[in-house]
Structures are given as C-alpha cells and as structure tokens.
C-alpha cells in the first residue's frame, strides 16, 4: 500500500500552535489600540465638556443683565448686558457648591424664573422683578432650607468692588470693605452693651461700586458677617424650620444711578423735616454736679453764666438721663411733699435762659425704681413692659435686661396702652421743665435676642426701633432719638454714637465715614458726638484733636460740645470756636435747608461721597476723609495727627472748584497733592461750573 501523501490541511495541533504563534505579536498591537481608543474617548468627553459645558452657565437672563452659575466655586454671578460686565459674585454656602444646576429648569414654563433643588438641602428660586427705573433691572433670590440643620449663607465678594450701607460699626469704615465682624443677628445695637456688635443705625441695604444693590426684606430673619477685604455674608438662622433667606439684587449703569433708583426708595412713606431751628443752635451737654435737684440747678446756672460771659449764650443745654430723672422726681412728688420742699429747690426754666433746654429719657426703667414698683403693684407690669409669655395658665414675666449698669425692664411698644402712658409722661415732663427738645436714648437693639430668647413676630429684627420711632414722632419735630431703622422719613433728629477722644476710626477718623453712612441711608439730620469725643481715648486734652474735630462738625447739621473751649485749650481756640459757629450759621445752614428740599422730593443724601459726582472713577470709591454738601461744596478736613497738608480729590471731571481760602480754581477729576491745610484752616471748595 503506497504511503499516503500529506494533505494541504494543517494538523489541528500544528494549526493551533501556528495560530498562537502568529497572533502573539498582534496582542500588543490590539491592546495598545484599545488603550488609544479609551484615551481618545476620554479626551473627547473632556473636550466636549469643555466646549459644551462652559464654566459659567446662564440661569436667568433679562434685558439689562442676568445671573449665571459658576461651576468651579459654586457661585451666582451677576453680569450686566450687553458687554457682560461683572457686577457681583455671590458664593453659595449651605448647599453642595460643586453640584451644578441641571440643564432643565423646574420653572421652565415661566421665562422670568429659574428653579433648582439640592435634594435634602435647599431649594433656589430666581425671579425677574419689576424694575424701579428703566435703566435698572432687579432679580429676586429666594433660598428655602429643606432641613432645620441647613444654614443658608450667601457671601458677596469684595474683590474689585467697594460696598457701602448696611450697618454702622464701632470704628466706622467707608467703604465697608475694611470692616470686620463675626456672624450675628442683623439688628441694631448699642456699642456700650456690645462693642463688637452693630451700631444704632442700619438698613437692610448694601450698595456696590459696580452699580449693584442688595436689599433684604424687613420680615426676613437674617444674620450678617463682615470679613475684611474678602466678603460680607447673609445667613439664615440655624434651627428655625424652613426659614427662607430672601434678598433682591438690582443692577444699574453706575453706583450713583443705583442709589438714586433703589436706595432712595428704602422708605416708601412721605418724608418730613425735623425742627430746622436746631441746625443753627450749638448744643452744650451738661456734665456738672447731679446729686440733687439743687446741685443741678446751681450747676446749670453756672454753665449758663459762663457761656454768656464768653458770648456763647445762644443754643441748647442738654440734661442727661440721670439729671432729668432727678428733676422729674420733683414733678411726680405728692402735694404734701411739695409743701415740705425748699422753694429754692423747685425747678425754674429761667435758670438757663436765653439757652433752650433739652431733657433725656429712655424706654428703660430700673426694677428698683418707684415707677416700676408702682406698675407692678397696680398690675400693669405685663402691659407696660416687655414680658416673657408663660406656659399655659401662668402669668407673664417682665423681660429683664441691663441699661447703664442697672437691671431694667423695657417699654412694651406693642401695647397701645403702654405707649399712650409713656408719651403722656413725656409730654407732662416737657411742660413741667419747660424743655424745648426731648432726647430719647436706648431706642436701639432687640432685648429678646440679647437674652437669647426668640422674639415675638411683632418684634422681629428691628421692629422695636421702628415702632418706638413712629410713636416718638407724635411728640413733634423737636424730638431726638438714638437709633434708626426704616425710620429715615420721620421728622426726628438722630443722635450719633459716642466716639473716643483720639485719632482712630473709633474717634476722629470715624466721623466722616459715619456721616456718609448715615446720610446714604437717609438719616441726614443727625447730631454728631461732642467736639473732642465723649469716651476716654489716647489723646485727652489734645488741642490739635479738639481743633480738627471742631473744623469737621462746623459743616455738619448740629455743632455739639461737652467740654467748653475755654476749659480744654488756649484762648485762640475760643476765638476759633466763635468763628466756626458763625460760619456754620451763615454758610452751612442755608446749604442744608436748600438740599433738604431735594431730600424731601427725591430722597438724595445731603452729605454725599466723592463718587456721587464721579460714579465711574475707581479713585473716588475709597475716599473716606472728604464729603460733599449737595453738589456744590467739598469739605476736605485733616484727620491725621500732626499733618498740615493732605491730598485732595476733586470729583466731577469737567467741573471747576474754587478754594474758599485762596480763591484758586482747579479742575474736577484731579488730585491736589500735598495741599496746604494749617491747623487753623480747613480746605473747602465751591463748585463754580
């Protein structure tokens, strides 16, 4: 049998072995190809995300601007159109910042809204609001927590933007960028109680140099913090179920336009002027003996005689709360007690003539005072004083707080009976003492929050201050109050907080920032602290400090004194005081009257920052040692110790300014370097065109 010939079919083992040998080199190639495809797909996805998913995404767009979501830092950006100019950046806290809103909008059916929810954390709703003016656009921002433990916190960046308004602080800054405060309730307070808290004048309104405004409704419980040169933050209270954080953003063409369209409308009520006769009357604060009515009478007579001897007999003498209480006790004495009194101890208004008298009251009373004990005995304590509501079946307990070192109760402004009783006592005292003006201290603060007690709804936030101010306005336009919150429209003078007797921002350097802050918020008629400062500082008895302080208050609504010039300084300072008082009456008061009509009709501040005439010049945004009276007078005092020169910014490009001391004329929009300002002079410029 012939041997079989090999066929063309490879034996299975040989074929398999050959195939394995043939495919071994291709395995690496196939693997590399797979890796390359994977990387290509990854790069493609990343590229697609970079191209199709930009770092900023429009979420609500209007005609003049809109809000974008910035993915990288989880922030809302406000941009002005058509150029896309950055107006504000709001960093979002309390929700997962890295989670971007989805492409679809839960409010897709409404083009004027955008809605999004972070599951189990918070809901966000953005809405276009009716514009206050054709060149301004507004957006409502509403956060709603979905759990009580969620604290919503929105922080407004200070990078490339200067912020104004909001709160007064111990060492006032202009702008607020240099201020610092920890997170605390956004309510007014007294620096004597809480030096690190917020001061007696605030509004829920912030103004940015880019033409943006932030306003918070008065019924929204909110906390505020200031982090120097970084941001300010609005936060919702923790632990209060579903308490929303709400505010409104508005954008205008520039900062001045923003304030004209939004800031001047903080109070929608008709404005009224306080007694303008006080503008030309120097205020002298009595600081003499106060142990008894007889001592007060002798002290007042002595001060009145000295003022007359130095030809300063016109003005107002202010009695503090303690001395007022002693004289008030005479009025409340029984008829039998009055018979036993020495007639020489009885009060006689002619003691201070021709000076007018101002007396001081507060809504507090010591729990050991006859007044409080009498209301307790008569069963009126729960009606007349703020009280804690008891458990079912119990009796209300007066809410105790401190005032000037004493344990006190505070007037219940939610009770019409209590207000009527308090105002009747004030009117009776004014008549008995022959007082022209009445000063009311202690209007600031929320007594419930001070005791860490949730306030009733009718006293949330600063409602106490507002209600008390409304009530005190019924006493007439010769009333002075220590705090302001949504009350700038009332015919009241506002007493500024005491300042330190030194050159710091808590002293002299803080006067002009405070003036600009008060006036921006609508409080144009204020009484500054006494010349030289009321609180102990680093420069007691400093003649230079006294003179520079005197020069500033010459151009403010009222000139106030605690230490008379003949006690602190040389004779030439007394002569300078005469000159400043006369200049105030002849030059400043007519200006204030003129621009008060503009405030009544338009709400424009009387005391204006440099940026009012240069709203797009960054150099004007940080000037805190100059101010305008209206649009026509620029005051540039010296606020640094030992200086007899300073740089002066003249706002308003295209305008001309004349130095009232030298009659030299300069162009607006320029800076005068090392301009002379001797100790006896203050640079004042009048706009001539």
mmCIF file of C-alpha atoms in Angstrom, residues 97 249 278 299 308 425 618 626 629:
data_model
loop_
_atom_site.group_PDB
_atom_site.id
_atom_site.type_symbol
_atom_site.label_atom_id
_atom_site.label_comp_id
_atom_site.label_asym_id
_atom_site.label_seq_id
_atom_site.Cartn_x
_atom_site.Cartn_y
_atom_site.Cartn_z
ATOM 1 C CA UNK A 97 -21.414 74.023 45.736
ATOM 2 C CA UNK A 249 -30.275 92.116 43.547
ATOM 3 C CA UNK A 278 -31.868 123.322 65.876
ATOM 4 C CA UNK A 299 -24.567 123.731 88.001
ATOM 5 C CA UNK A 308 -22.861 134.176 78.409
ATOM 6 C CA UNK A 425 -45.459 111.128 80.901
ATOM 7 C CA UNK A 618 -12.273 103.967 40.903
ATOM 8 C CA UNK A 626 -13.863 114.114 52.254
ATOM 9 C CA UNK A 629 -22.711 119.072 50.813
#
